[in-house]
Coordinates of C-alpha atoms and ligand atoms in Angstrom, one line a residue:
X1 CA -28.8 24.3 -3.1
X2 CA -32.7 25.1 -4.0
X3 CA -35.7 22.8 -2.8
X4 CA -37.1 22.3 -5.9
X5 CA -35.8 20.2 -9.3
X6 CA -36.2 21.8 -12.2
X7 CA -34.3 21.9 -15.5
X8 CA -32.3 18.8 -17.0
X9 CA -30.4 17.0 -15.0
X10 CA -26.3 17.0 -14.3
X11 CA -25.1 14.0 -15.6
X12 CA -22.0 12.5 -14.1
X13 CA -20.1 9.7 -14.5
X14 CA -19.1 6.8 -11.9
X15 CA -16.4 4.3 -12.0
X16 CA -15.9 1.9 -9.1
X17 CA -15.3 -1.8 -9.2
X18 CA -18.2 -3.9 -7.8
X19 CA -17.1 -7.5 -9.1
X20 CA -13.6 -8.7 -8.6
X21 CA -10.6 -8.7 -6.8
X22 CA -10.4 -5.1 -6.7
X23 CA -14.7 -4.4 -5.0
X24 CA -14.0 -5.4 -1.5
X25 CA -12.9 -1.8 -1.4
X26 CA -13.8 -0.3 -4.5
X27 CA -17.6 -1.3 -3.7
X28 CA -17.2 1.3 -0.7
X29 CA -15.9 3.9 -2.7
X30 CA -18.9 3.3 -5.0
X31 CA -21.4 3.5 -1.4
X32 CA -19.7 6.7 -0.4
X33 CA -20.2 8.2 -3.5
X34 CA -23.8 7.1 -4.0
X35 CA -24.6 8.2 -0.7
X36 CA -23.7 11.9 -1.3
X37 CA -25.4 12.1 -4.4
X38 CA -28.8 10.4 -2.7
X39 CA -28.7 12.9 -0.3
X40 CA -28.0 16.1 -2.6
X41 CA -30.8 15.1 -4.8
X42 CA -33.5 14.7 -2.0
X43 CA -32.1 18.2 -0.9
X44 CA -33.2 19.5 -4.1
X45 CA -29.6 18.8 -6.2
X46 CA -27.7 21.5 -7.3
X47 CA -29.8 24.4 -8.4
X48 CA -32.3 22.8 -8.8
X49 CA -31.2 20.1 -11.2
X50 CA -30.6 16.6 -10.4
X51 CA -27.9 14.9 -10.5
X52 CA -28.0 11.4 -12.8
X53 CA -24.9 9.1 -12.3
X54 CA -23.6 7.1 -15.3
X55 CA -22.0 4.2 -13.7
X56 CA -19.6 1.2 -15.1
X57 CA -18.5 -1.8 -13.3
X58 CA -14.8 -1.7 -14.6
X59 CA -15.0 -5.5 -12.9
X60 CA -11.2 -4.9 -11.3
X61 CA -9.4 -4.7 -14.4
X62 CA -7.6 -1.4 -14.7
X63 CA -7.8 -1.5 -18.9
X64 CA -11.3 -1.5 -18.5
X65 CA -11.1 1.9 -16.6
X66 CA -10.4 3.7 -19.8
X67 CA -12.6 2.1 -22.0
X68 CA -15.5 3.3 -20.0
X69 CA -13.6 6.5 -19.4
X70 CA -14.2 6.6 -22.9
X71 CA -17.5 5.5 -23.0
X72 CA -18.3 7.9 -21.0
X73 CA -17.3 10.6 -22.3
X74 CA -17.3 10.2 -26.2
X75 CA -20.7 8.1 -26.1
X76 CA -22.4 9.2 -22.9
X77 CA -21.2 13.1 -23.3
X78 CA -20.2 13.1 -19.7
X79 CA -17.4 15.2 -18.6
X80 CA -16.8 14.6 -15.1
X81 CA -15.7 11.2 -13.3
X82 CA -15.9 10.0 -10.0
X83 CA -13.2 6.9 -9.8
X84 CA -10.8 4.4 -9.1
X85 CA -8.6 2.8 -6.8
X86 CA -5.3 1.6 -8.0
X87 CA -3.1 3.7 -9.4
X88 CA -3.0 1.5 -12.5
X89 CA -6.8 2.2 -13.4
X90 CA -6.0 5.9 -12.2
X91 CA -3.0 5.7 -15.0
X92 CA -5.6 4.3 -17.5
X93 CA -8.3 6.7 -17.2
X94 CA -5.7 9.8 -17.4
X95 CA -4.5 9.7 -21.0
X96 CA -8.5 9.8 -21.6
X97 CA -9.5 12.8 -19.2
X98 CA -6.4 14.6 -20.5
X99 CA -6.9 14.1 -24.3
X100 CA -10.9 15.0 -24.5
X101 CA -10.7 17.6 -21.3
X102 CA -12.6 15.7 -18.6
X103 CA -11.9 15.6 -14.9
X104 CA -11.9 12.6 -13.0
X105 CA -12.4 12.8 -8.8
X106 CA -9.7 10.6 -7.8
X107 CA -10.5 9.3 -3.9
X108 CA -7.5 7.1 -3.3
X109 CA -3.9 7.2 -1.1
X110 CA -1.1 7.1 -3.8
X111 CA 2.1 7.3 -4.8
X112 CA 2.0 11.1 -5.6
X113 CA 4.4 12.2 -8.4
X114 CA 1.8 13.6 -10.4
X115 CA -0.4 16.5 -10.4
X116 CA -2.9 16.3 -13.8
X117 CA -4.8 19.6 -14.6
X118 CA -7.4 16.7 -15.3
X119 CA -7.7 15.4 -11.8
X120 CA -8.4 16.5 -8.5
X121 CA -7.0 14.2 -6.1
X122 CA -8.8 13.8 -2.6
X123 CA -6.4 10.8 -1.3
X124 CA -3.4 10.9 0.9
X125 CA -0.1 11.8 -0.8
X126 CA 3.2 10.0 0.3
X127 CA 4.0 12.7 2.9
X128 CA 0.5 12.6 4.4
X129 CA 0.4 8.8 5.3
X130 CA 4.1 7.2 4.4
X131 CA 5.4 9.5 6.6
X132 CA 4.0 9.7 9.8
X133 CA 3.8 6.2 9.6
X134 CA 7.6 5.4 9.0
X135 CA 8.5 7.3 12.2
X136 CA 5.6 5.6 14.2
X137 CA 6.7 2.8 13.5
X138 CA 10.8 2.9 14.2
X139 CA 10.0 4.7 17.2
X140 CA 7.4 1.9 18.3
X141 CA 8.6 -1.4 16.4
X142 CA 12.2 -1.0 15.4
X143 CA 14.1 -0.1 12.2
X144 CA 14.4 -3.7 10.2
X145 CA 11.4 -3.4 7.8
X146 CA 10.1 -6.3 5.4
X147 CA 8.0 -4.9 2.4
X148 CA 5.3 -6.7 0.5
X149 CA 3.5 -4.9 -2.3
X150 CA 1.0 -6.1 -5.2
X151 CA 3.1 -6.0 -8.3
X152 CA 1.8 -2.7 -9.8
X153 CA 3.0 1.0 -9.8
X154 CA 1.2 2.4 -6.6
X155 CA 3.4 -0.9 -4.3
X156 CA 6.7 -0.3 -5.6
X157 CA 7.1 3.5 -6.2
X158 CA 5.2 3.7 -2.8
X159 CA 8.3 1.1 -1.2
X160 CA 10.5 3.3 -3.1
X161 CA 9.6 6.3 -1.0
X162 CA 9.7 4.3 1.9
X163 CA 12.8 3.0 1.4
X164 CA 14.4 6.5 1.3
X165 CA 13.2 7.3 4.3
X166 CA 13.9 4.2 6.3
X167 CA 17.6 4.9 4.9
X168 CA 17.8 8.0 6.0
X169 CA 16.8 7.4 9.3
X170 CA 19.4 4.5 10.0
X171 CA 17.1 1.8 9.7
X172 CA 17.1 -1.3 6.6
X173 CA 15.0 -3.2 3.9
X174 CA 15.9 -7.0 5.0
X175 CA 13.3 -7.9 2.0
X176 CA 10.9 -7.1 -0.8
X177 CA 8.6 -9.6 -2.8
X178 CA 5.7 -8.1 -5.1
X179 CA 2.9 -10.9 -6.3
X180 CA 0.9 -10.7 -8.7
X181 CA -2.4 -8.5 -7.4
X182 CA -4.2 -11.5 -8.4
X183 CA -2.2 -13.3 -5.8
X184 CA -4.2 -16.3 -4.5
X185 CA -4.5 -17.1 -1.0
X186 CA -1.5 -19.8 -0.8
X187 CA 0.9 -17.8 -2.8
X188 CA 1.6 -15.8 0.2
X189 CA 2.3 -18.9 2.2
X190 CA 6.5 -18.7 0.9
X191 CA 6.6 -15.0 1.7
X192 CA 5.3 -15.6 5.5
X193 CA 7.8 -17.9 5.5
X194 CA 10.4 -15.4 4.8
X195 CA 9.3 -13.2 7.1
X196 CA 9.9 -15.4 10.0
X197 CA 12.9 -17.0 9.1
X198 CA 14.2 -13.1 8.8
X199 CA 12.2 -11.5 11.6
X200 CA 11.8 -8.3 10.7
X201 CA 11.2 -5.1 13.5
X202 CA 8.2 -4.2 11.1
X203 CA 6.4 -5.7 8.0
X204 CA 5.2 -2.9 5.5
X205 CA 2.0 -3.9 3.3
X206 CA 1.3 -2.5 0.0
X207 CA -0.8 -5.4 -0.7
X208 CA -4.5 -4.3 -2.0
X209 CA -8.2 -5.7 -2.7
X210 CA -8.5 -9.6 -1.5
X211 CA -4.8 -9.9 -1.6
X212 CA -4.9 -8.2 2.1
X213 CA -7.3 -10.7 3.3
X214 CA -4.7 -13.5 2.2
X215 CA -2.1 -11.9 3.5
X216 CA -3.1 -11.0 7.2
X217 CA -4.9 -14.9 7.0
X218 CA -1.8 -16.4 6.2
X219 CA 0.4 -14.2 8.8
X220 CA -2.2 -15.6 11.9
X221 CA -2.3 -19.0 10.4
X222 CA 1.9 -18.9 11.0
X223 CA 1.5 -17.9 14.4
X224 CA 3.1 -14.6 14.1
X225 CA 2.4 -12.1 16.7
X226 CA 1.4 -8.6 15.7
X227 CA 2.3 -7.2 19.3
X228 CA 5.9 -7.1 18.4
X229 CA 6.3 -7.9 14.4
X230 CA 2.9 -6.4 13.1
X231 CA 1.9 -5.6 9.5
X232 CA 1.7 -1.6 9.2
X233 CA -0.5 -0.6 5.7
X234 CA -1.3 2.6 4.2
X235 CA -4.1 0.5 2.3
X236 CA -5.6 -1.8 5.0
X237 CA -8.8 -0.1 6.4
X238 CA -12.1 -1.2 8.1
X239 CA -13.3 -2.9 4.7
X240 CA -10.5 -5.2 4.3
X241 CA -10.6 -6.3 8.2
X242 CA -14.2 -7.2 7.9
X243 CA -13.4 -9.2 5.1
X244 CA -10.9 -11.4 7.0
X245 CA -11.9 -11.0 10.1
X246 CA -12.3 -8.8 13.3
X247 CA -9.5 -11.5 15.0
X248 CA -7.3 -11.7 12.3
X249 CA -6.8 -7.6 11.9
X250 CA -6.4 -7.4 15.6
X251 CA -3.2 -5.2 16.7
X252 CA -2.3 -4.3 13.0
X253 CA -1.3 -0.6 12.2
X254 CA -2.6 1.6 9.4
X255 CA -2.0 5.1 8.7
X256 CA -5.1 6.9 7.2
X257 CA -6.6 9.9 7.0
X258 CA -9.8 8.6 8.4
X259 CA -10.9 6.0 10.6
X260 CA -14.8 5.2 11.1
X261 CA -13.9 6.1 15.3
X262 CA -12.6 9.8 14.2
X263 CA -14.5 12.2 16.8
X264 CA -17.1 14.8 16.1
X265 CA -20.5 15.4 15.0
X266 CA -19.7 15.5 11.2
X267 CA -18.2 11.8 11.4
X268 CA -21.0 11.1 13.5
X269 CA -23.9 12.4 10.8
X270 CA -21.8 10.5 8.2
X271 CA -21.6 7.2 9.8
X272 CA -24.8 7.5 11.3
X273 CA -26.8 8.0 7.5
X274 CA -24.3 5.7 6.0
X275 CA -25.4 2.6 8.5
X276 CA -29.1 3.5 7.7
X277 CA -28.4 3.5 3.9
X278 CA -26.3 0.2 3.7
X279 CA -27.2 -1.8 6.7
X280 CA -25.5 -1.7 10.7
X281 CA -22.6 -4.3 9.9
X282 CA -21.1 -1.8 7.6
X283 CA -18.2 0.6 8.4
X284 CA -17.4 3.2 6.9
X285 CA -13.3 4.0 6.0
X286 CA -11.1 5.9 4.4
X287 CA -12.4 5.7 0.9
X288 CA -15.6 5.7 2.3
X289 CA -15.0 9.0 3.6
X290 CA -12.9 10.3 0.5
X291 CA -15.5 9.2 -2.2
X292 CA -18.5 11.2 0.0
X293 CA -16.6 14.5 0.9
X294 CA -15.0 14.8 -2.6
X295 CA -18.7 14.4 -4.0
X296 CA -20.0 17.6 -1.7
X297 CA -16.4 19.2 -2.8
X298 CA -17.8 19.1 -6.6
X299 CA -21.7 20.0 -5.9
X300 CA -20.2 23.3 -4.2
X301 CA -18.4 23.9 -7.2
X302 CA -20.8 23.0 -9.7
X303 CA -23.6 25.5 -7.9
X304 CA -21.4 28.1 -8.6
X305 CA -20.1 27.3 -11.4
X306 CA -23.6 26.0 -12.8
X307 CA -21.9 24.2 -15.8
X308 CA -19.8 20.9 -16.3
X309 CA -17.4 22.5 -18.2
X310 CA -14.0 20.8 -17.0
X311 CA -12.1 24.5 -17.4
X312 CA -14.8 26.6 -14.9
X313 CA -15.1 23.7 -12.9
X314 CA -12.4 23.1 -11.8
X315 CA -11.1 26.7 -11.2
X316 CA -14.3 26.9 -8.7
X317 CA -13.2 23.5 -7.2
X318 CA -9.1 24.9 -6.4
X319 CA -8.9 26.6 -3.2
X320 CA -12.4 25.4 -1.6
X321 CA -12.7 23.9 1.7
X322 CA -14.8 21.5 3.3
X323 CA -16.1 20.7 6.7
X324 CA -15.4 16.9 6.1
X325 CA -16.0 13.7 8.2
X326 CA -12.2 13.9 9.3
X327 CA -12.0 17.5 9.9
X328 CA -11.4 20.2 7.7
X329 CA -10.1 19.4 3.7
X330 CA -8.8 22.2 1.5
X331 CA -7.8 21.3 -2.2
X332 CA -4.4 22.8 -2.8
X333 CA -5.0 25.1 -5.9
X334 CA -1.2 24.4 -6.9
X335 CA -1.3 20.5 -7.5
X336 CA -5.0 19.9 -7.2
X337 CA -4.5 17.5 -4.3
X338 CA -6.6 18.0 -0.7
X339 CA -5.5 19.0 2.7
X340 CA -5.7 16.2 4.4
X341 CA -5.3 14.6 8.4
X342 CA -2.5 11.9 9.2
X343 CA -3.7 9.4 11.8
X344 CA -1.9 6.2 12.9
X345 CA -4.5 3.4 14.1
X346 CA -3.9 -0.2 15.5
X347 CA -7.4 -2.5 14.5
X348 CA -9.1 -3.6 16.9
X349 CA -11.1 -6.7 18.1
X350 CA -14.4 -5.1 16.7
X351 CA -12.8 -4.4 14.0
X352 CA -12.3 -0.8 14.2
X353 CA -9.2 1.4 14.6
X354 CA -8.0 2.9 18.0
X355 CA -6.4 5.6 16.5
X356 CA -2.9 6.1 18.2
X357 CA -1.1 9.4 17.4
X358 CA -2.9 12.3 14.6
X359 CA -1.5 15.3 13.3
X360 CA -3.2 18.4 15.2
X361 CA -4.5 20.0 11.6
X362 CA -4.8 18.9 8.0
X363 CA -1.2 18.3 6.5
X364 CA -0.7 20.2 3.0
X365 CA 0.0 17.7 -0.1
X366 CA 3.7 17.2 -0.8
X367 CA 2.9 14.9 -3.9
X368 CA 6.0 15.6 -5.1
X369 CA 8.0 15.7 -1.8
X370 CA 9.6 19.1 -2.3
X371 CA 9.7 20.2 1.5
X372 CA 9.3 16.7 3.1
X373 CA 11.1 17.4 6.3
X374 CA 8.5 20.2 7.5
X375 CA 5.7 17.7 6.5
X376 CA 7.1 15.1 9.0
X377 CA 7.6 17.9 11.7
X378 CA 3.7 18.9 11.0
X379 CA 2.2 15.6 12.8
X380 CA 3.9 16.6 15.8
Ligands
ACM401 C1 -3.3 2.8 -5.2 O1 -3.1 2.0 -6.1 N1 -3.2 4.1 -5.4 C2 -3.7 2.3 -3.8

């Protein structure tokens, strides 16, 4: 990238939640991907152009995702979109960046079972969280899970890959409530109550945005002791602890591909500038981390490519690697999904995740779980 700015500027769009139920992690999404463009625009942007974000509050409700999908790109002519977090908004923006050729930067864990021309996905697939963290957690825990989801695609197609796998490896599903992802804080008061009249080996969250805080509130309020019954999450990360509290998240399991603590002098840049940009008592996390490499993933391929067009973009973007904050990311030109690292971490008293067990390279996307049984032998 050149010193100097000339020419008209790239204009991109940005869709991240910063009101609702839906910004205590979304907001950071929105951080992480402000942050790289800040710092590729005082570098000069990309060949000399700056780069202009469009941005929408969507305010957590996944219908509004594609009406300023479609905003964006019928009324503001932008092409390419950095967003979401739940699979439902995900789901809302797709019929608009497949019908008018855009290509949204999708920086979220999912369900998998998809792979749009129109996406690029930089978020752990089933078999690079789900399962690491199913065999963690039989072999540490036990094999009697409890699932509790948000009642929306990404929860229950997520359970239903969990399930298979619990199955298949001799363990059960003694039960399985979805609430509404508008859950308030006392509506998870009967499904605690479940959970210790059944005492599961393990309790599986797929709980997101302030539902998480209401359910890990509610679970210390009961008494229950995460040394031997904890809550293990694929969506639980260093936001949502801070939110309810450095006690309250204490000895609670999450599989991720990044935590804040991950080693190395990239993480240690990254967390370093992000903590001068948006104050010490941040952390950064998984989304964080996804939202800010997949940004420096698109500048690469927008210098050579030197166009927005979705077509040459994103045949520069397939096949590119990346010296990311948690090691080494490759997008897999096949399904347009990212290499990514599986790490199990337990939170700790500061808040922060000692990480446990990590795969010793990036683990290729599976979203589709073709070959799942070399994926689990791969975090070895
Ligand atoms: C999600 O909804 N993909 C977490």
């Amino acid at each position: 990238m050149r010193a100097q700015k000339t020419g008209s500027p790239w204009r991109i769009g940005v869709l991240f939640s910063r009101t609702g139920f839906m910004s205590v992690i979304e907001e950071t999404q929105y951080y992480g991907t402000m942050l790289a463009i800040e710092e590729i625009n005082s570098a000069g942007g990309v060949n000399g152009r700056e780069l202009i974000p469009v941005i929408y509050d969507p305010g957590s409700e996944a219908l509004s995702f594609g009406h300023f999908a479609k905003r964006l790109m019928i009324e503001d002519s932008v092409s390419t979109i950095f967003g979401c977090y739940t699979s439902s908004s995900r789901k809302a923006v797709l019929p608009v960046v497949e019908r008018l050729n855009g290509l949204l930067w999708y920086p979220t864990l999912y369900e998998g079972f998809e792979a749009s021309p129109n996406v690029i996905y930089t978020g752990a697939a089933p078999n690079q969280n789900s399962l690491a963290l199913c065999r963690f957690l039989m072999k540490t825990y036990g094999n009697r899970f409890y699932f509790i989801g948000s009642d929306y695609i990404y929860p229950r197609e997520s359970n239903r890959v969990m399930r298979e796998l619990i199955k298949e490896s001799g363990g059960s599903v003694v039960g399985e409530r979805y609430l509404n992802i508008r859950a308030r804080r006392q509506d998870f008061l009967p499904v605690v109550n479940e959970i210790r009249r059944l005492q599961p080996d393990v309790i599986f969250s797929t709980v997101v945005g302030d539902g998480t805080v209401f359910l890990y509130q509610t679970y210390t309020e009961a008494g229950l002791d995460p040394r031997t019954m904890p809550i293990a999450s694929l969506t639980t990360t260093e936001a949502e602890i801070r939110a309810m509290g450095f006690d309250v998240g204490e000895g609670h399991i999450t599989a991720a591909p990044y935590f804040e603590g991950v080693p190395g002098a990239a993480n240690a840049t990254f967390v370093t500038n992000f903590k001068k940009r948006f104050g010490d008592d941040c952390s950064t996390n998984m989304c964080v981390e996804s939202s800010y490499f997949q940004f420096y993933l698109f500048a690469k391929a927008l210098e050579q490519a030197n166009t927005l067009d979705t077509d040459v973009l994103r045949s520069m973007v397939l096949g590119t690697t990346f010296s990311a904050p948690q090691g080494q990311v490759a997008v897999d030109p096949l399904s347009g999904h990212t290499d990514l690292w599986t790490r199990i971490g337990r939170a700790n008293r500061r808040g922060q995740f000692d990480i446990l067990d990590e795969s010793s390279s990036a683990v290729h996307p599976d979203p589709f779980l073709i070959g799942y049984g070399r994926a689990m032998a791969g975090t070895e």
